[in-house]
Coordinates of C-alpha atoms in Angstrom, one line a residue:
P28 CA 7.1 4.9 -7.1
D29 CA 9.6 6.9 -9.0
E30 CA 12.7 8.4 -7.3
T31 CA 11.5 12.0 -7.8
R32 CA 8.3 11.5 -6.0
M33 CA 10.0 9.7 -3.2
S34 CA 12.7 12.4 -2.8
S35 CA 10.0 15.0 -2.4
I36 CA 8.6 13.1 0.5
V37 CA 11.8 12.1 2.2
T38 CA 13.1 15.5 3.2
P39 CA 9.9 16.9 4.9
L40 CA 9.3 13.6 6.7
A41 CA 12.9 13.4 7.9
A42 CA 12.7 16.9 9.1
T43 CA 9.5 16.1 10.9
S44 CA 11.2 13.1 12.5
A45 CA 14.1 15.2 13.7
A46 CA 11.7 17.6 15.3
L47 CA 10.0 15.0 17.3
P48 CA 10.8 15.0 21.1
P49 CA 12.3 11.9 22.7
M50 CA 8.9 10.9 24.0
A51 CA 7.2 11.1 20.7
A52 CA 5.7 7.6 21.1
S53 CA 4.1 8.4 24.4
P54 CA 0.3 7.8 24.8
S55 CA -0.4 11.5 24.9
Y56 CA 1.3 12.0 21.5
W57 CA -0.7 9.2 19.8
A58 CA -3.8 10.5 21.4
G59 CA -3.1 13.9 19.9
V60 CA -2.5 12.3 16.5
R61 CA -5.8 10.4 16.7
S62 CA -7.6 13.6 17.7
R63 CA -6.2 15.6 14.8
L64 CA -6.8 12.8 12.4
L65 CA -10.4 12.5 13.4
Q66 CA -10.8 16.3 12.9
D67 CA -9.8 15.9 9.2
K68 CA -13.1 15.3 7.4
V69 CA -11.4 14.1 4.2
A70 CA -9.3 11.5 6.1
V71 CA -12.3 10.3 8.1
V72 CA -14.4 9.8 4.9
C73 CA -11.5 7.9 3.3
M74 CA -11.2 5.7 6.4
V75 CA -14.9 4.9 6.3
I76 CA -14.8 4.0 2.6
L77 CA -11.7 1.8 3.1
V78 CA -13.3 0.1 6.1
L79 CA -16.5 -0.6 4.2
I80 CA -14.5 -2.0 1.2
V81 CA -12.3 -4.2 3.5
L82 CA -15.3 -5.4 5.4
G83 CA -17.1 -6.2 2.2
A84 CA -14.1 -8.2 1.0
L85 CA -13.7 -10.1 4.3
L86 CA -17.4 -10.9 4.5
A87 CA -17.8 -11.8 0.9
P88 CA -18.5 -15.5 1.5
W89 CA -21.4 -14.6 3.7
I90 CA -22.9 -11.5 2.0
A91 CA -22.2 -12.2 -1.7
P92 CA -25.5 -13.1 -3.5
H93 CA -24.1 -15.6 -5.9
D94 CA -21.1 -17.9 -6.5
P95 CA -18.2 -15.9 -8.0
T96 CA -17.2 -18.6 -10.5
V97 CA -20.7 -19.8 -11.7
G98 CA -22.4 -17.9 -14.5
S99 CA -24.8 -18.4 -17.4
V100 CA -24.3 -17.6 -21.1
L101 CA -28.0 -16.5 -21.2
K102 CA -27.2 -13.7 -18.7
R103 CA -24.0 -12.4 -20.3
L104 CA -23.3 -8.6 -19.9
K105 CA -26.5 -7.7 -18.2
P106 CA -26.6 -4.0 -17.3
V107 CA -26.5 -2.4 -13.9
G108 CA -29.8 -2.7 -12.1
T109 CA -30.8 -6.0 -13.6
P110 CA -33.2 -7.9 -11.2
G111 CA -31.2 -10.4 -9.2
H112 CA -27.9 -8.8 -10.4
L113 CA -27.6 -5.3 -8.9
L114 CA -24.3 -4.4 -10.7
G115 CA -25.0 -6.5 -13.8
T116 CA -23.1 -9.5 -15.0
D117 CA -19.7 -10.1 -16.7
E118 CA -18.8 -11.6 -20.0
L119 CA -19.6 -15.1 -18.7
G120 CA -22.8 -14.2 -17.0
R121 CA -21.3 -14.1 -13.5
D122 CA -22.7 -11.7 -11.0
M123 CA -20.6 -8.5 -10.9
L124 CA -21.3 -7.6 -7.3
T125 CA -20.2 -11.0 -6.1
R126 CA -17.1 -10.9 -8.3
L127 CA -16.2 -7.4 -7.0
L128 CA -16.6 -8.5 -3.4
F129 CA -14.4 -11.6 -3.8
G130 CA -12.0 -9.7 -6.1
G131 CA -11.4 -7.2 -3.2
R132 CA -10.0 -10.1 -1.1
T133 CA -7.4 -10.8 -3.8
S134 CA -6.7 -7.3 -4.8
L135 CA -6.3 -5.9 -1.3
L136 CA -4.1 -8.8 -0.3
M137 CA -1.9 -8.3 -3.4
G138 CA -1.7 -4.6 -2.7
M139 CA -1.3 -4.4 1.1
A140 CA 0.9 -7.5 1.8
P141 CA 3.9 -6.3 -0.2
V142 CA 3.9 -2.9 1.6
A143 CA 3.7 -4.7 5.0
M144 CA 6.6 -7.0 4.1
A145 CA 8.6 -4.2 2.6
L146 CA 8.0 -2.0 5.6
L147 CA 9.3 -4.7 7.9
I148 CA 12.4 -5.5 5.8
G149 CA 13.1 -2.0 4.4
G150 CA 12.4 -0.2 7.7
T151 CA 14.8 -2.5 9.6
L152 CA 17.6 -2.1 7.0
G153 CA 17.1 1.6 6.8
M154 CA 17.2 2.1 10.5
V155 CA 20.4 0.0 10.8
A156 CA 22.0 1.9 8.0
G157 CA 21.1 5.3 9.3
F158 CA 22.1 4.6 12.9
L159 CA 25.3 2.7 12.4
G160 CA 26.5 4.7 9.4
G161 CA 30.0 4.0 8.0
R162 CA 30.6 0.9 6.0
V163 CA 27.3 -0.7 7.0
N164 CA 25.4 2.4 5.6
A165 CA 27.5 2.3 2.4
V166 CA 26.8 -1.4 1.8
I167 CA 23.1 -1.2 2.4
M168 CA 22.5 2.1 0.5
R169 CA 24.7 1.2 -2.5
S170 CA 22.8 -2.1 -2.7
V171 CA 19.5 -0.1 -2.7
D172 CA 20.9 2.2 -5.4
V173 CA 21.3 -0.8 -7.7
V174 CA 17.6 -1.4 -7.6
F175 CA 16.9 2.3 -8.2
A176 CA 18.7 2.0 -11.5
F177 CA 15.6 0.3 -12.9
L178 CA 12.1 1.7 -13.4
S179 CA 10.0 0.2 -10.6
V180 CA 7.1 -0.9 -12.8
L181 CA 9.4 -2.5 -15.3
L182 CA 11.4 -4.3 -12.6
A183 CA 8.1 -5.6 -11.1
V184 CA 7.1 -6.9 -14.5
V185 CA 10.4 -8.5 -15.1
I186 CA 10.5 -10.3 -11.8
A187 CA 6.9 -11.4 -12.0
G188 CA 7.4 -12.6 -15.6
A189 CA 10.4 -14.6 -14.6
L190 CA 8.6 -16.2 -11.7
G191 CA 5.4 -16.9 -13.6
A192 CA 1.7 -16.0 -13.0
G193 CA 0.0 -16.6 -9.7
I194 CA -0.8 -14.6 -6.6
G195 CA 2.4 -15.4 -4.7
N196 CA 4.9 -14.3 -7.4
P197 CA 3.6 -10.7 -7.8
L198 CA 3.6 -10.4 -4.0
L199 CA 7.3 -11.2 -4.1
A200 CA 8.0 -8.9 -7.0
L201 CA 6.2 -5.9 -5.5
T202 CA 7.9 -6.5 -2.1
I203 CA 11.3 -6.3 -3.8
V204 CA 10.4 -3.2 -5.7
L205 CA 9.0 -1.4 -2.6
I206 CA 11.9 -2.2 -0.2
P207 CA 14.4 0.3 -1.6
P208 CA 12.2 3.5 -1.2
L209 CA 11.4 2.4 2.4
V210 CA 15.0 1.8 3.1
R211 CA 15.9 5.3 1.9
V212 CA 13.1 7.1 3.8
T213 CA 13.9 5.2 7.0
E214 CA 17.7 5.8 6.7
S215 CA 17.1 9.5 6.1
A216 CA 14.8 9.9 9.1
T217 CA 17.2 7.8 11.3
T218 CA 20.2 9.9 10.4
Q219 CA 18.3 13.0 11.5
V220 CA 17.3 11.4 14.8
R221 CA 20.8 10.1 15.5
A222 CA 22.1 13.6 15.7
I223 CA 19.8 14.6 18.6
E224 CA 21.3 14.9 22.1
F225 CA 19.1 12.3 23.8
I226 CA 20.8 9.6 21.7
D227 CA 24.2 10.7 23.1
A228 CA 22.7 10.7 26.6
A229 CA 21.4 7.1 26.0
R230 CA 24.9 6.0 24.9
A231 CA 26.5 7.7 27.9
S232 CA 24.1 5.7 30.2
G233 CA 25.6 2.5 28.8
A234 CA 22.7 1.5 26.5
G235 CA 23.7 -0.7 23.5
N236 CA 22.9 0.1 19.9
A237 CA 20.0 -2.4 19.8
V238 CA 18.4 -0.9 22.9
I239 CA 18.8 2.6 21.6
M240 CA 17.3 1.8 18.2
R241 CA 14.4 -0.1 19.8
A242 CA 13.6 2.3 22.6
H243 CA 14.5 5.7 21.2
V244 CA 15.1 5.7 17.4
L245 CA 12.1 3.6 16.4
S246 CA 9.7 5.7 18.3
N247 CA 10.9 8.8 16.5
V248 CA 11.0 7.5 12.9
I249 CA 7.9 5.3 13.0
G250 CA 5.7 8.4 12.2
P251 CA 7.2 9.5 8.9
V252 CA 7.9 6.0 7.8
L253 CA 4.3 5.0 8.5
V254 CA 3.0 8.0 6.5
Y255 CA 5.2 7.1 3.5
A256 CA 4.2 3.4 3.7
T257 CA 0.5 4.5 3.7
S258 CA 1.1 6.4 0.5
L259 CA 2.8 3.4 -1.0
L260 CA -0.4 1.3 -0.5
S261 CA -2.1 3.2 -3.4
V262 CA 0.9 2.5 -5.7
S263 CA 1.1 -1.1 -4.7
I264 CA -2.6 -1.7 -5.4
I265 CA -2.4 -0.1 -8.8
M266 CA 0.8 -2.1 -9.7
A267 CA -0.7 -5.4 -8.5
A268 CA -3.8 -4.8 -10.6
G269 CA -1.6 -3.9 -13.5
L270 CA 0.3 -7.2 -13.2
S271 CA -2.9 -9.1 -13.1
F272 CA -4.2 -7.1 -16.1
I273 CA -1.3 -8.2 -18.3
G274 CA -1.5 -11.8 -17.1
L275 CA 1.2 -11.9 -14.5
G276 CA -1.0 -12.0 -11.4
A277 CA -4.1 -13.9 -10.5
K278 CA -5.3 -16.6 -12.9
P279 CA -8.9 -17.1 -14.2
P280 CA -11.4 -17.9 -12.8
T281 CA -10.1 -16.1 -9.7
A282 CA -11.9 -12.8 -9.0
E283 CA -9.4 -10.0 -9.0
W284 CA -10.0 -6.4 -10.0
G285 CA -7.1 -6.1 -12.5
L286 CA -7.9 -9.4 -14.1
M287 CA -11.6 -8.4 -14.3
L288 CA -10.6 -5.2 -16.1
N289 CA -8.8 -7.3 -18.7
T290 CA -11.6 -9.8 -19.3
L291 CA -14.2 -7.0 -19.5
R292 CA -12.2 -4.7 -21.9
N293 CA -14.1 -6.1 -24.9
A294 CA -17.4 -5.1 -23.3
L295 CA -16.3 -1.4 -22.9
Y296 CA -18.5 -0.3 -25.8
S297 CA -21.5 -2.6 -25.2
Q298 CA -21.7 -2.2 -21.4
P299 CA -19.2 0.6 -20.4
L300 CA -20.6 1.0 -16.9
V301 CA -20.2 -2.7 -16.1
A302 CA -16.7 -2.9 -17.6
A303 CA -15.6 0.2 -15.7
L304 CA -16.7 -1.1 -12.2
P305 CA -13.3 -2.8 -11.3
G306 CA -11.4 0.3 -12.4
V307 CA -13.6 2.5 -10.3
L308 CA -12.9 0.4 -7.2
I309 CA -9.1 0.4 -7.9
F310 CA -9.2 4.2 -8.4
A311 CA -11.3 4.7 -5.2
V312 CA -9.1 2.6 -3.0
S313 CA -5.9 4.2 -4.4
L314 CA -7.3 7.7 -3.9
C315 CA -8.5 7.0 -0.4
F316 CA -5.1 5.7 0.6
N317 CA -3.4 8.8 -0.8
L318 CA -5.7 11.2 1.0
L319 CA -5.4 9.2 4.2
A320 CA -1.6 9.4 4.0
D321 CA -1.9 13.2 3.6
G322 CA -4.2 13.3 6.6
L323 CA -1.9 11.1 8.7
R324 CA 1.1 13.3 7.8
N325 CA -0.8 16.4 8.9
A326 CA -1.9 14.7 12.1
M327 CA 1.7 13.7 13.0
E328 CA 3.2 17.1 12.4
V329 CA 4.6 18.7 15.5
Q330 CA 3.8 22.4 15.7

């Protein structure tokens, strides 16, 4: 994600965090969030689509009609609707439905795991920087600024290229790229919360910094940080697919949506629908995560 896009999200999210009451993480608050989220029809539709895609990927070994790595040259590039191959076949005669189901396992892992790891690391660093301030804040935030000096996509390509192809290396590259924006969002939200009176009251009661951050700060910054992390899922999935597309991600014959786009690009004119299927899934998942993040942000707003 570029810095301009991130900056446009940091300010409103931080303001929302600052407006949250001390008991923002109470059961009644989260019950209200769930109720408002379920009233958002767009968010509900996106959640249903994402759940179906995730379930399809998880259950692929049991529901896929064919072996994802076995094909036949006699069945190359069959169109959608071919008997026995509902979504056609790829350039090696492998069943596209099977490949898409198994590809979802790899693509979703490569897109979601970096966000989860970056959320854990970046969220922790950002909360420490925002709460302690001073030299600790300066060291952490200036270190983050060094990473911001590089275009995120280019940095991911450089790191993945230096480490080599494979599934693990792009995960590490994307995690490194996604940590800085999460650090900045969390630091901004924590700085806002630190100025609220109940933090001073907790200090006066004798609570230490670790206890205050865990019991009071975390409950108030988790909302905006979680919303931003959800929006990063779409970016991460697209970047992971892009790395595989240029040969820095999954290796053949592994099924992965970005890699499938690469291998099917020559079939774009002969079987455009079959060739576009992996891209359609990447777009659908990315769009659903973006819309879900919008719905989650609206549900977490305190009126």
